[in-house]
Amino acid sequence: MAGTDGKKRKRARDEREDVAAKSQKIGGDVNVTYLEPEGLHPVLLSAPGLITPSLPFHAYSKPKSTKSTKSAGNLPKPTTHHLTLHSSHHQRVDYTATPSTTDQHLTHYLGIFDPTTSTLQLVPSHHLTLHAIPRKNDPTPSDRAAKQRKTYTSQREALGREFGTKKAQKILDSRTVNAIIAPTPKGKGKTSDVQDAILDSIAENTTPAGNREEMEQDLLSSKPIPRPNLQAETVEDVYPFSTLIPASDLRLIPTEDWLDAVHSGEAILFSHRFPAKRVEGIAKSEDMEKLKALRYMTLLLEFHDVLQTAGRGGKKVPKKEVMGQKLGGWPGQLVESVRRLFANERGELGKWELERLWCWVCALGLFVSEGWRMEMSDLKLDLKMENKQLAQYFVELGAKVSAPSEKDREAFGMSKAQASVSRVARLRLPLEFPKVRSGRRR
């Protein structure tokens, strides 16, 4: 380009050319070497959006594969170990540097160039990404103790509201109301909208009419008895057939052999008096529900007999080999279902599980009896109990136990001497369950 005087002037030099010229001056042969240090390897740290803190970090390593574990004595290398850095020296933030998931197939190097000797050393390095996580304030020991006490208190209050007497529930409600409307220096005892809503909910929840049936259902569900139908209008609907025998077990209960034996006049061998005296009458009536219930009751009685003694008055299920020998005539799947229904995970029956088994046997006995009325002598001998203990489980089912009347004595064909030591259990409406015992007054 010409100037005003007509002479050509030189083009201005670009700064990039100066840099390139200087770079070229350094040029020449560069000796590149690969260095594998014997000690620790350097770390390339990426901190997107963070200022790298000047804090000490603790290093943790983990082998990438089982092959790397064999060389556990060596220091962690980028090719064999994952490296993690962590620091909690900051007052409010925890810093953690972890390997990036996008670097699984990449190898990072740190280059060290010496211009005097024109050598470039490449050193394998770990590549980590730094993250900052705000730390939650740890509760002090006093705060933890107060929180634990509060938890215990709330649990006791919940139990008191569900199972306590009316007097105890009234005391709990008064405590809640007093705690809400307690006068404060700023509020001067006035309740806020939230507090008013809580008071209204308390007033609604303490009405006895709506919660009485729910409380009764909860109490009965915690007892070791089949779940009764409190809305039943007839005795037959209190413990229906579907609640006494699981639906999955019905198809496994055999009945054809009993029917064939009774119709052909063949004898059926029993180990218990109760089913032996009733099988013929039920089989001839062709009531299949009662026949299956009697067969299932027979299995429960035999299952009860094979139980072994355990500690503290409990029982335990014997090994499968012993069960197979003593209950070999029953389908194995049905026996296993009974074990799961009445024994715990360890194959043991404590006090609650045993009472559940006994109550189930009593409920089945009432089901197969005429008019839900049964004489208890045979079952007492089968379970090896006294009248008082056996009567307790019938009472838990809502039945009434009394001495046989003259009509009962004639119906069961008992003599006066037999009637004097016998008891009769009846299930009638309305049901009367035993009341929950409250604690002793102090």
PDB file of C-alpha atoms in Angstrom, residues 11 17 45 58 85 123 129 137 157 188-189 198 221 227 276 303 315 322 326 365 375 379 388-389 400 406 412-413 432:
ATOM      1  CA  ARG A  11       3.129  -3.745   6.672  1.00  0.00           C
ATOM      2  CA  GLU A  17       4.077 -13.564  14.338  1.00  0.00           C
ATOM      3  CA  LEU A  45      -7.663 -31.239  39.888  1.00  0.00           C
ATOM      4  CA  HIS A  58      -6.948 -37.018  53.063  1.00  0.00           C
ATOM      5  CA  LEU A  85      -9.481 -36.785  48.189  1.00  0.00           C
ATOM      6  CA  VAL A 123       4.235 -38.389  34.146  1.00  0.00           C
ATOM      7  CA  THR A 129     -13.134 -33.258  39.974  1.00  0.00           C
ATOM      8  CA  ASN A 137     -24.556 -29.039  61.903  1.00  0.00           C
ATOM      9  CA  GLU A 157     -48.581 -40.902  74.535  1.00  0.00           C
ATOM     10  CA  LYS A 188     -49.847 -13.148  76.008  1.00  0.00           C
ATOM     11  CA  GLY A 189     -51.619 -16.512  75.837  1.00  0.00           C
ATOM     12  CA  ILE A 198     -54.812 -28.216  66.136  1.00  0.00           C
ATOM     13  CA  SER A 221     -56.164 -57.760  65.643  1.00  0.00           C
ATOM     14  CA  ARG A 227     -60.141 -62.005  63.023  1.00  0.00           C
ATOM     15  CA  ALA A 276     -62.442 -89.574  65.928  1.00  0.00           C
ATOM     16  CA  PHE A 303     -48.595 -80.612  64.357  1.00  0.00           C
ATOM     17  CA  LYS A 315     -41.904 -74.926  71.567  1.00  0.00           C
ATOM     18  CA  VAL A 322     -38.453 -85.631  61.758  1.00  0.00           C
ATOM     19  CA  LYS A 326     -44.237 -88.020  61.801  1.00  0.00           C
ATOM     20  CA  GLY A 365     -63.881 -77.062  67.054  1.00  0.00           C
ATOM     21  CA  GLU A 375     -68.408 -80.079  74.977  1.00  0.00           C
ATOM     22  CA  LEU A 379     -60.346 -81.407  73.226  1.00  0.00           C
ATOM     23  CA  LYS A 388     -59.660 -73.563  83.260  1.00  0.00           C
ATOM     24  CA  GLN A 389     -56.835 -73.074  80.765  1.00  0.00           C
ATOM     25  CA  LYS A 400     -69.185 -68.317  76.881  1.00  0.00           C
ATOM     26  CA  GLU A 406     -79.627 -80.681  81.786  1.00  0.00           C
ATOM     27  CA  PHE A 412     -74.087 -85.004  74.609  1.00  0.00           C
ATOM     28  CA  GLY A 413     -75.092 -88.258  76.313  1.00  0.00           C
ATOM     29  CA  GLU A 432     -68.444 -60.534  74.707  1.00  0.00           C
TER      30      GLU A 432
END
